[in-house]
mmCIF file of C-alpha atoms in Angstrom:
data_model
loop_
_atom_site.group_PDB
_atom_site.id
_atom_site.type_symbol
_atom_site.label_atom_id
_atom_site.label_comp_id
_atom_site.label_asym_id
_atom_site.label_seq_id
_atom_site.Cartn_x
_atom_site.Cartn_y
_atom_site.Cartn_z
ATOM 1 C CA UNK A 1409 -4.046 -1.316 17.204
ATOM 2 C CA UNK A 1410 -1.431 0.363 15.054
ATOM 3 C CA UNK A 1411 0.245 -1.159 12.005
ATOM 4 C CA UNK A 1412 3.819 -0.575 10.904
ATOM 5 C CA UNK A 1413 5.503 -1.584 7.650
ATOM 6 C CA UNK A 1414 9.159 -2.575 7.610
ATOM 7 C CA UNK A 1415 10.940 -1.218 4.519
ATOM 8 C CA UNK A 1416 14.046 -2.392 2.706
ATOM 9 C CA UNK A 1417 16.652 0.006 1.278
ATOM 10 C CA UNK A 1418 14.520 0.529 -1.857
ATOM 11 C CA UNK A 1419 11.379 1.271 0.215
ATOM 12 C CA UNK A 1420 9.716 -2.068 -0.566
ATOM 13 C CA UNK A 1421 7.597 -3.489 2.243
ATOM 14 C CA UNK A 1422 9.112 -6.585 3.831
ATOM 15 C CA UNK A 1423 6.479 -7.158 6.506
ATOM 16 C CA UNK A 1424 3.689 -5.431 8.395
ATOM 17 C CA UNK A 1425 3.375 -5.845 12.142
ATOM 18 C CA UNK A 1426 0.631 -4.937 14.595
ATOM 19 C CA UNK A 1427 1.558 -2.827 17.615
ATOM 20 C CA UNK A 1428 -0.655 -2.106 20.605
ATOM 21 C CA UNK A 1429 -1.679 1.559 20.699
ATOM 22 C CA UNK A 1430 -0.061 1.926 24.142
ATOM 23 C CA UNK A 1431 3.339 1.371 22.494
ATOM 24 C CA UNK A 1432 2.760 4.441 20.294
ATOM 25 C CA UNK A 1433 1.957 6.984 23.018
ATOM 26 C CA UNK A 1434 4.293 9.878 23.724
ATOM 27 C CA UNK A 1435 4.901 11.376 27.182
ATOM 28 C CA UNK A 1436 1.690 13.413 26.877
ATOM 29 C CA UNK A 1437 -0.421 10.375 25.980
ATOM 30 C CA UNK A 1438 -0.757 11.290 22.282
ATOM 31 C CA UNK A 1439 -0.293 8.718 19.547
ATOM 32 C CA UNK A 1440 3.046 9.264 17.818
ATOM 33 C CA UNK A 1441 4.412 7.518 14.751
ATOM 34 C CA UNK A 1442 7.953 8.248 15.942
ATOM 35 C CA UNK A 1443 7.292 6.467 19.257
ATOM 36 C CA UNK A 1444 5.799 3.506 17.382
ATOM 37 C CA UNK A 1445 8.805 3.358 15.054
ATOM 38 C CA UNK A 1446 11.148 3.403 18.067
ATOM 39 C CA UNK A 1447 9.182 0.481 19.530
ATOM 40 C CA UNK A 1448 9.482 -1.487 16.261
ATOM 41 C CA UNK A 1449 13.234 -0.838 16.208
ATOM 42 C CA UNK A 1450 13.506 -2.048 19.800
ATOM 43 C CA UNK A 1451 11.955 -5.339 18.677
ATOM 44 C CA UNK A 1452 13.791 -5.918 15.413
ATOM 45 C CA UNK A 1453 16.901 -3.735 15.541
ATOM 46 C CA UNK A 1454 17.940 -0.124 15.070
ATOM 47 C CA UNK A 1455 18.986 -0.750 11.463
ATOM 48 C CA UNK A 1456 15.396 -1.485 10.436
ATOM 49 C CA UNK A 1457 13.235 1.144 8.704
ATOM 50 C CA UNK A 1458 9.526 1.600 9.479
ATOM 51 C CA UNK A 1459 6.495 3.606 8.346
ATOM 52 C CA UNK A 1460 3.068 3.521 9.919
ATOM 53 C CA UNK A 1461 0.231 2.286 7.744
ATOM 54 C CA UNK A 1462 -3.504 2.293 8.282
ATOM 55 C CA UNK A 1463 -5.728 -0.743 7.866
ATOM 56 C CA UNK A 1464 -8.624 1.495 6.769
ATOM 57 C CA UNK A 1465 -6.416 3.482 4.377
ATOM 58 C CA UNK A 1466 -6.775 6.837 6.135
ATOM 59 C CA UNK A 1467 -3.036 7.502 5.937
ATOM 60 C CA UNK A 1468 -0.592 7.030 3.088
ATOM 61 C CA UNK A 1469 -3.439 6.171 0.676
ATOM 62 C CA UNK A 1470 -3.220 2.370 0.886
ATOM 63 C CA UNK A 1471 -2.661 -0.192 3.593
ATOM 64 C CA UNK A 1472 0.871 -1.483 3.120
ATOM 65 C CA UNK A 1473 1.379 -5.066 2.053
ATOM 66 C CA UNK A 1474 4.407 -7.187 1.288
ATOM 67 C CA UNK A 1475 5.718 -6.093 -2.107
ATOM 68 C CA UNK A 1476 4.180 -2.619 -1.924
ATOM 69 C CA UNK A 1477 6.602 0.283 -2.249
ATOM 70 C CA UNK A 1478 6.627 3.381 -0.076
ATOM 71 C CA UNK A 1479 6.914 6.555 -2.160
ATOM 72 C CA UNK A 1480 8.317 9.367 0.015
ATOM 73 C CA UNK A 1481 7.375 12.064 -2.526
ATOM 74 C CA UNK A 1482 3.689 11.073 -2.488
ATOM 75 C CA UNK A 1483 3.873 9.818 1.133
ATOM 76 C CA UNK A 1484 2.016 6.752 -0.107
ATOM 77 C CA UNK A 1485 2.226 2.982 -0.228
ATOM 78 C CA UNK A 1486 1.962 1.950 -3.887
ATOM 79 C CA UNK A 1487 0.775 -1.599 -4.677
ATOM 80 C CA UNK A 1488 2.677 -3.691 -7.217
ATOM 81 C CA UNK A 1489 1.834 -2.813 -10.805
ATOM 82 C CA UNK A 1490 -0.536 -5.534 -12.071
ATOM 83 C CA UNK A 1491 0.113 -5.055 -15.815
ATOM 84 C CA UNK A 1492 2.711 -3.112 -17.832
ATOM 85 C CA UNK A 1493 0.060 -0.961 -19.550
ATOM 86 C CA UNK A 1494 -1.622 0.238 -16.349
ATOM 87 C CA UNK A 1495 -1.032 3.794 -15.137
ATOM 88 C CA UNK A 1496 -0.692 5.114 -11.607
ATOM 89 C CA UNK A 1497 -3.691 7.176 -10.528
ATOM 90 C CA UNK A 1498 -2.191 10.158 -8.699
ATOM 91 C CA UNK A 1499 -5.403 10.723 -6.725
ATOM 92 C CA UNK A 1500 -5.694 7.211 -5.284
ATOM 93 C CA UNK A 1501 -2.100 5.946 -5.671
ATOM 94 C CA UNK A 1502 -3.520 2.789 -7.239
ATOM 95 C CA UNK A 1503 -3.079 1.409 -10.734
ATOM 96 C CA UNK A 1504 -5.747 2.035 -13.373
ATOM 97 C CA UNK A 1505 -6.248 0.217 -16.635
ATOM 98 C CA UNK A 1506 -5.672 2.398 -19.714
ATOM 99 C CA UNK A 1507 -9.248 1.566 -20.777
ATOM 100 C CA UNK A 1508 -12.114 1.855 -18.274
ATOM 101 C CA UNK A 1509 -13.815 -1.373 -17.329
ATOM 102 C CA UNK A 1510 -17.316 -1.662 -18.813
ATOM 103 C CA UNK A 1511 -20.066 -0.824 -16.348
ATOM 104 C CA UNK A 1512 -22.752 -3.451 -16.686
ATOM 105 C CA UNK A 1513 -23.816 -6.707 -15.031
ATOM 106 C CA UNK A 1514 -21.212 -8.804 -16.860
ATOM 107 C CA UNK A 1515 -17.881 -10.030 -15.502
ATOM 108 C CA UNK A 1516 -14.611 -9.110 -17.194
ATOM 109 C CA UNK A 1517 -10.919 -9.874 -17.014
ATOM 110 C CA UNK A 1518 -8.061 -7.726 -18.226
ATOM 111 C CA UNK A 1519 -6.303 -8.942 -21.399
ATOM 112 C CA UNK A 1520 -2.867 -7.350 -21.543
ATOM 113 C CA UNK A 1521 -1.955 -8.367 -25.147
ATOM 114 C CA UNK A 1522 -4.982 -6.497 -26.493
ATOM 115 C CA UNK A 1523 -5.083 -3.935 -23.655
ATOM 116 C CA UNK A 1524 -8.792 -4.472 -23.303
ATOM 117 C CA UNK A 1525 -11.431 -5.971 -21.024
ATOM 118 C CA UNK A 1526 -12.666 -9.371 -22.120
ATOM 119 C CA UNK A 1527 -15.999 -10.706 -20.972
ATOM 120 C CA UNK A 1528 -15.842 -13.855 -18.871
ATOM 121 C CA UNK A 1529 -18.367 -16.344 -20.214
#
């Protein structure tokens, strides 16, 4: 199955739909994003905008979700920023805390006012 994300005018994901692989095959029997996009438009209108996404993250870095934004420069779906202090990791296209999380057997939560990890007791 193939997955396609519908985008608004600002490239935010509105919905993700599942399309049977047969609906993405070109005349030669090869999977084609363009054919899949044409199928999505046939369902929901020519004015809609679509990008293929991968459930296992092997294309466009992250599986698209509602509220994610497609970045055409990075060709990536970027998740919503969880905290103002977090920074986009250019390698993963995910947000990283400005301070690494401690690596031990304890559980932590992010505390934005102190920009630090706080142990959950």
